[in-house]
Amino acid sequence: MTEKPIVIKTPAEMILDSRAARARGERVGLVPTMGALHQGHISLLDYTRQHCDRLVVSIFVNPIQFNKKDDLEKYPRTWEQDTARCAEAGADVIYAPDAAVMYPAGFQTKVAVGAMAQGLCGAFRPGHFDGVTTVVLKLFNAVRPHLAVFGQKDYQQLKVIQRMCQDLDLEVEVVGCPTVREPDGLALSSRNVHLSPSERRQSLCLYKALSRARALAQAGEREAAALIAAARREIESSPLARLEYLEVVDAETLEPVSRLERPARMCLAAWLGDTRLIDNMGLD
Ligand code: AMP
């Protein structure tokens, strides 16, 4: 039988819980999420379960990382299903603070990473990564995890958080797990529920574009412009997809690269109707 995780609603209680776990000599692992849990999230829980004694899942739809009000309002919320999934995955704690607890009146601090957070999604979602790094640092301070696990699906987010940890001397190991996809290749995302059937069909062009670029790179193509052109053609063949950006970047610094000499990644964002999807893939 799966035991129900305990639900903690305030940083003060979360700190006490983790302090007790650490005093027992347990290794604490954290998986930050915004809920609407799918198999991509569960893969992070499974990884963390295997590498920690106490598994904490945070569920918090973080208002300060949304740069559009309607995106925040229509973000799917599935609390009952999420708690059942956390129980099934062996979570010990669900940390689910309210926005008023996280950001009480008078709150005025933010954590901002530099250049790495400015390109790619950062260029199109002003303030987004400041919201992410601020909430993640708050989660780290409350949960005090030894290990925190994120998805490579949000590759820039993963790298920005690793940068923050290094820059601010945080004692947290940050690991990125591979992207979990639908059988046809679409990356799982909580926002996929908003796709109409025709948008869902055409959304496949994103995975096809990335796979095409990777195949070309593996066959020896070194010029980023050639990889971008091939990927762009795949996406342009799907009339419902509107490309926001498509770039080849250094896998560590996220700086644009023109020739593949070190590990590189193709990253993209595209709109299908009113739904914005992101995806990325290593080119090696
Ligand atoms: P979110 O709830 O969308 O903020 O995502 C919470 C965590 O799950 C982040 O670290 C995401 O990168 C990760 N994640 C989201 N989708 C996937 C996926 N398809 N595969 C692996 N990890 C994912």
mmCIF file of N, CA, C and O in Angstrom, residues 179-232:
data_model
loop_
_atom_site.group_PDB
_atom_site.id
_atom_site.type_symbol
_atom_site.label_atom_id
_atom_site.label_comp_id
_atom_site.label_asym_id
_atom_site.label_seq_id
_atom_site.Cartn_x
_atom_site.Cartn_y
_atom_site.Cartn_z
ATOM 1 N N THR A 179 14.264 14.500 -21.179
ATOM 2 C CA THR A 179 12.877 14.852 -21.512
ATOM 3 C C THR A 179 12.050 13.597 -21.796
ATOM 4 O O THR A 179 12.461 12.748 -22.583
ATOM 5 N N VAL A 180 10.895 13.524 -21.146
ATOM 6 C CA VAL A 180 9.966 12.419 -21.415
ATOM 7 C C VAL A 180 9.002 12.875 -22.509
ATOM 8 O O VAL A 180 8.476 13.993 -22.455
ATOM 9 N N ARG A 181 8.798 12.001 -23.500
ATOM 10 C CA ARG A 181 8.001 12.368 -24.671
ATOM 11 C C ARG A 181 6.812 11.441 -24.859
ATOM 12 O O ARG A 181 6.824 10.314 -24.385
ATOM 13 N N GLU A 182 5.803 11.928 -25.572
ATOM 14 C CA GLU A 182 4.711 11.066 -26.043
ATOM 15 C C GLU A 182 5.308 10.061 -27.016
ATOM 16 O O GLU A 182 6.398 10.311 -27.568
ATOM 17 N N PRO A 183 4.590 8.962 -27.286
ATOM 18 C CA PRO A 183 5.156 7.968 -28.216
ATOM 19 C C PRO A 183 5.536 8.576 -29.576
ATOM 20 O O PRO A 183 6.502 8.150 -30.198
ATOM 21 N N ASP A 184 4.815 9.610 -30.021
ATOM 22 C CA ASP A 184 5.154 10.200 -31.329
ATOM 23 C C ASP A 184 6.268 11.245 -31.240
ATOM 24 O O ASP A 184 6.699 11.773 -32.252
ATOM 25 N N GLY A 185 6.711 11.602 -30.039
ATOM 26 C CA GLY A 185 7.852 12.507 -29.905
ATOM 27 C C GLY A 185 7.552 13.839 -29.225
ATOM 28 O O GLY A 185 8.467 14.511 -28.753
ATOM 29 N N LEU A 186 6.283 14.254 -29.160
ATOM 30 C CA LEU A 186 5.980 15.539 -28.509
ATOM 31 C C LEU A 186 6.410 15.479 -27.038
ATOM 32 O O LEU A 186 6.069 14.536 -26.322
ATOM 33 N N ALA A 187 7.160 16.486 -26.600
ATOM 34 C CA ALA A 187 7.585 16.535 -25.199
ATOM 35 C C ALA A 187 6.367 16.716 -24.303
ATOM 36 O O ALA A 187 5.516 17.575 -24.582
ATOM 37 N N LEU A 188 6.251 15.925 -23.249
ATOM 38 C CA LEU A 188 5.141 16.101 -22.308
ATOM 39 C C LEU A 188 5.236 17.484 -21.679
ATOM 40 O O LEU A 188 6.321 17.942 -21.317
ATOM 41 N N SER A 189 4.093 18.137 -21.563
ATOM 42 C CA SER A 189 4.031 19.451 -20.934
ATOM 43 C C SER A 189 2.628 19.641 -20.384
ATOM 44 O O SER A 189 1.644 19.195 -20.993
ATOM 45 N N SER A 190 2.556 20.332 -19.252
ATOM 46 C CA SER A 190 1.231 20.602 -18.658
ATOM 47 C C SER A 190 0.379 21.435 -19.613
ATOM 48 O O SER A 190 -0.840 21.413 -19.539
ATOM 49 N N ARG A 191 1.033 22.178 -20.517
ATOM 50 C CA ARG A 191 0.271 23.043 -21.433
ATOM 51 C C ARG A 191 -0.270 22.282 -22.649
ATOM 52 O O ARG A 191 -1.090 22.839 -23.387
ATOM 53 N N ASN A 192 0.141 21.030 -22.855
ATOM 54 C CA ASN A 192 -0.340 20.282 -24.028
ATOM 55 C C ASN A 192 -1.859 20.106 -24.012
ATOM 56 O O ASN A 192 -2.470 19.947 -25.064
ATOM 57 N N VAL A 193 -2.484 20.139 -22.823
ATOM 58 C CA VAL A 193 -3.942 19.961 -22.747
ATOM 59 C C VAL A 193 -4.679 21.080 -23.485
ATOM 60 O O VAL A 193 -5.838 20.920 -23.843
ATOM 61 N N HIS A 194 -4.013 22.198 -23.698
ATOM 62 C CA HIS A 194 -4.671 23.321 -24.382
ATOM 63 C C HIS A 194 -4.673 23.165 -25.909
ATOM 64 O O HIS A 194 -5.298 23.960 -26.603
ATOM 65 N N LEU A 195 -3.959 22.173 -26.449
ATOM 66 C CA LEU A 195 -3.863 22.033 -27.914
ATOM 67 C C LEU A 195 -5.147 21.438 -28.488
ATOM 68 O O LEU A 195 -5.678 20.450 -27.954
ATOM 69 N N SER A 196 -5.640 22.006 -29.588
ATOM 70 C CA SER A 196 -6.765 21.389 -30.294
ATOM 71 C C SER A 196 -6.225 20.155 -31.017
ATOM 72 O O SER A 196 -5.003 20.011 -31.169
ATOM 73 N N PRO A 197 -7.117 19.257 -31.484
ATOM 74 C CA PRO A 197 -6.609 18.057 -32.166
ATOM 75 C C PRO A 197 -5.696 18.378 -33.353
ATOM 76 O O PRO A 197 -4.665 17.724 -33.537
ATOM 77 N N SER A 198 -6.028 19.412 -34.135
ATOM 78 C CA SER A 198 -5.163 19.715 -35.289
ATOM 79 C C SER A 198 -3.837 20.332 -34.825
ATOM 80 O O SER A 198 -2.772 20.055 -35.383
ATOM 81 N N GLU A 199 -3.895 21.169 -33.789
ATOM 82 C CA GLU A 199 -2.641 21.716 -33.241
ATOM 83 C C GLU A 199 -1.772 20.595 -32.668
ATOM 84 O O GLU A 199 -0.553 20.594 -32.829
ATOM 85 N N ARG A 200 -2.439 19.655 -32.004
ATOM 86 C CA ARG A 200 -1.690 18.528 -31.424
ATOM 87 C C ARG A 200 -0.955 17.765 -32.529
ATOM 88 O O ARG A 200 0.218 17.397 -32.366
ATOM 89 N N ARG A 201 -1.664 17.523 -33.654
ATOM 90 C CA ARG A 201 -1.023 16.789 -34.761
ATOM 91 C C ARG A 201 0.173 17.569 -35.293
ATOM 92 O O ARG A 201 1.253 17.030 -35.499
ATOM 93 N N GLN A 202 -0.031 18.870 -35.483
ATOM 94 C CA GLN A 202 1.044 19.659 -36.099
ATOM 95 C C GLN A 202 2.182 19.987 -35.120
ATOM 96 O O GLN A 202 3.282 20.323 -35.552
ATOM 97 N N SER A 203 1.911 19.860 -33.823
ATOM 98 C CA SER A 203 2.962 20.142 -32.830
ATOM 99 C C SER A 203 4.150 19.196 -32.990
ATOM 100 O O SER A 203 5.254 19.479 -32.521
ATOM 101 N N LEU A 204 3.904 18.110 -33.675
ATOM 102 C CA LEU A 204 4.974 17.121 -33.883
ATOM 103 C C LEU A 204 6.143 17.695 -34.686
ATOM 104 O O LEU A 204 7.269 17.189 -34.621
ATOM 105 N N CYS A 205 5.878 18.788 -35.422
ATOM 106 C CA CYS A 205 6.955 19.376 -36.233
ATOM 107 C C CYS A 205 8.136 19.824 -35.361
ATOM 108 O O CYS A 205 9.265 19.881 -35.840
ATOM 109 N N LEU A 206 7.890 20.112 -34.092
ATOM 110 C CA LEU A 206 8.985 20.579 -33.218
ATOM 111 C C LEU A 206 9.988 19.442 -33.005
ATOM 112 O O LEU A 206 11.207 19.617 -33.168
ATOM 113 N N TYR A 207 9.459 18.287 -32.653
ATOM 114 C CA TYR A 207 10.336 17.127 -32.431
ATOM 115 C C TYR A 207 11.024 16.714 -33.739
ATOM 116 O O TYR A 207 12.213 16.395 -33.760
ATOM 117 N N LYS A 208 10.250 16.787 -34.831
ATOM 118 C CA LYS A 208 10.834 16.415 -36.134
ATOM 119 C C LYS A 208 11.968 17.365 -36.494
ATOM 120 O O LYS A 208 12.997 16.947 -37.029
ATOM 121 N N ALA A 209 11.775 18.655 -36.209
ATOM 122 C CA ALA A 209 12.812 19.654 -36.542
ATOM 123 C C ALA A 209 14.087 19.365 -35.758
ATOM 124 O O ALA A 209 15.197 19.377 -36.325
ATOM 125 N N LEU A 210 13.933 19.104 -34.468
ATOM 126 C CA LEU A 210 15.109 18.839 -33.630
ATOM 127 C C LEU A 210 15.795 17.538 -34.056
ATOM 128 O O LEU A 210 17.028 17.461 -34.127
ATOM 129 N N SER A 211 14.997 16.527 -34.362
ATOM 130 C CA SER A 211 15.568 15.227 -34.742
ATOM 131 C C SER A 211 16.313 15.342 -36.068
ATOM 132 O O SER A 211 17.364 14.729 -36.265
ATOM 133 N N ARG A 212 15.743 16.139 -36.973
ATOM 134 C CA ARG A 212 16.368 16.349 -38.288
ATOM 135 C C ARG A 212 17.735 17.020 -38.097
ATOM 136 O O ARG A 212 18.729 16.620 -38.678
ATOM 137 N N ALA A 213 17.762 18.055 -37.241
ATOM 138 C CA ALA A 213 19.023 18.767 -37.004
ATOM 139 C C ALA A 213 20.041 17.832 -36.359
ATOM 140 O O ALA A 213 21.223 17.825 -36.739
ATOM 141 N N ARG A 214 19.592 17.033 -35.417
ATOM 142 C CA ARG A 214 20.537 16.121 -34.755
ATOM 143 C C ARG A 214 21.087 15.085 -35.737
ATOM 144 O O ARG A 214 22.275 14.773 -35.738
ATOM 145 N N ALA A 215 20.199 14.576 -36.618
ATOM 146 C CA ALA A 215 20.650 13.588 -37.605
ATOM 147 C C ALA A 215 21.712 14.205 -38.523
ATOM 148 O O ALA A 215 22.726 13.564 -38.839
ATOM 149 N N LEU A 216 21.483 15.447 -38.940
ATOM 150 C CA LEU A 216 22.461 16.116 -39.809
ATOM 151 C C LEU A 216 23.790 16.313 -39.070
ATOM 152 O O LEU A 216 24.867 16.096 -39.637
ATOM 153 N N ALA A 217 23.691 16.721 -37.800
ATOM 154 C CA ALA A 217 24.920 16.927 -37.007
ATOM 155 C C ALA A 217 25.668 15.608 -36.856
ATOM 156 O O ALA A 217 26.898 15.563 -36.970
ATOM 157 N N GLN A 218 24.908 14.552 -36.615
ATOM 158 C CA GLN A 218 25.551 13.244 -36.444
ATOM 159 C C GLN A 218 26.187 12.762 -37.752
ATOM 160 O O GLN A 218 27.166 12.024 -37.740
ATOM 161 N N ALA A 219 25.615 13.231 -38.882
ATOM 162 C CA ALA A 219 26.178 12.850 -40.185
ATOM 163 C C ALA A 219 27.367 13.741 -40.562
ATOM 164 O O ALA A 219 27.943 13.591 -41.637
ATOM 165 N N GLY A 220 27.711 14.709 -39.699
ATOM 166 C CA GLY A 220 28.935 15.478 -39.924
ATOM 167 C C GLY A 220 28.739 16.958 -40.202
ATOM 168 O O GLY A 220 29.714 17.697 -40.316
ATOM 169 N N GLU A 221 27.491 17.422 -40.327
ATOM 170 C CA GLU A 221 27.280 18.858 -40.562
ATOM 171 C C GLU A 221 27.722 19.655 -39.333
ATOM 172 O O GLU A 221 27.283 19.378 -38.221
ATOM 173 N N ARG A 222 28.604 20.617 -39.523
ATOM 174 C CA ARG A 222 29.136 21.415 -38.395
ATOM 175 C C ARG A 222 28.597 22.833 -38.362
ATOM 176 O O ARG A 222 28.768 23.548 -37.380
ATOM 177 N N GLU A 223 28.001 23.287 -39.475
ATOM 178 C CA GLU A 223 27.545 24.682 -39.547
ATOM 179 C C GLU A 223 26.168 24.830 -38.896
ATOM 180 O O GLU A 223 25.182 24.234 -39.358
ATOM 181 N N ALA A 224 26.096 25.652 -37.869
ATOM 182 C CA ALA A 224 24.812 25.850 -37.178
ATOM 183 C C ALA A 224 23.754 26.392 -38.138
ATOM 184 O O ALA A 224 22.581 25.996 -38.071
ATOM 185 N N ALA A 225 24.158 27.267 -39.059
ATOM 186 C CA ALA A 225 23.178 27.870 -39.979
ATOM 187 C C ALA A 225 22.481 26.792 -40.819
ATOM 188 O O ALA A 225 21.277 26.888 -41.080
ATOM 189 N N ALA A 226 23.233 25.760 -41.207
ATOM 190 C CA ALA A 226 22.642 24.687 -42.021
ATOM 191 C C ALA A 226 21.651 23.873 -41.179
ATOM 192 O O ALA A 226 20.573 23.483 -41.658
ATOM 193 N N LEU A 227 22.004 23.648 -39.925
ATOM 194 C CA LEU A 227 21.111 22.881 -39.031
ATOM 195 C C LEU A 227 19.838 23.671 -38.753
ATOM 196 O O LEU A 227 18.729 23.130 -38.753
ATOM 197 N N ILE A 228 20.011 24.971 -38.553
ATOM 198 C CA ILE A 228 18.853 25.832 -38.276
ATOM 199 C C ILE A 228 17.929 25.885 -39.499
ATOM 200 O O ILE A 228 16.709 25.785 -39.380
ATOM 201 N N ALA A 229 18.536 25.995 -40.689
ATOM 202 C CA ALA A 229 17.717 26.075 -41.918
ATOM 203 C C ALA A 229 16.903 24.796 -42.098
ATOM 204 O O ALA A 229 15.711 24.846 -42.424
ATOM 205 N N ALA A 230 17.527 23.649 -41.843
ATOM 206 C CA ALA A 230 16.819 22.371 -42.017
ATOM 207 C C ALA A 230 15.681 22.247 -41.004
ATOM 208 O O ALA A 230 14.564 21.811 -41.338
ATOM 209 N N ALA A 231 15.955 22.645 -39.773
ATOM 210 C CA ALA A 231 14.931 22.551 -38.726
ATOM 211 C C ALA A 231 13.782 23.515 -39.021
ATOM 212 O O ALA A 231 12.607 23.180 -38.881
ATOM 213 N N ARG A 232 14.144 24.718 -39.458
ATOM 214 C CA ARG A 232 13.142 25.727 -39.781
ATOM 215 C C ARG A 232 12.197 25.228 -40.886
ATOM 216 O O ARG A 232 10.986 25.428 -40.814
#
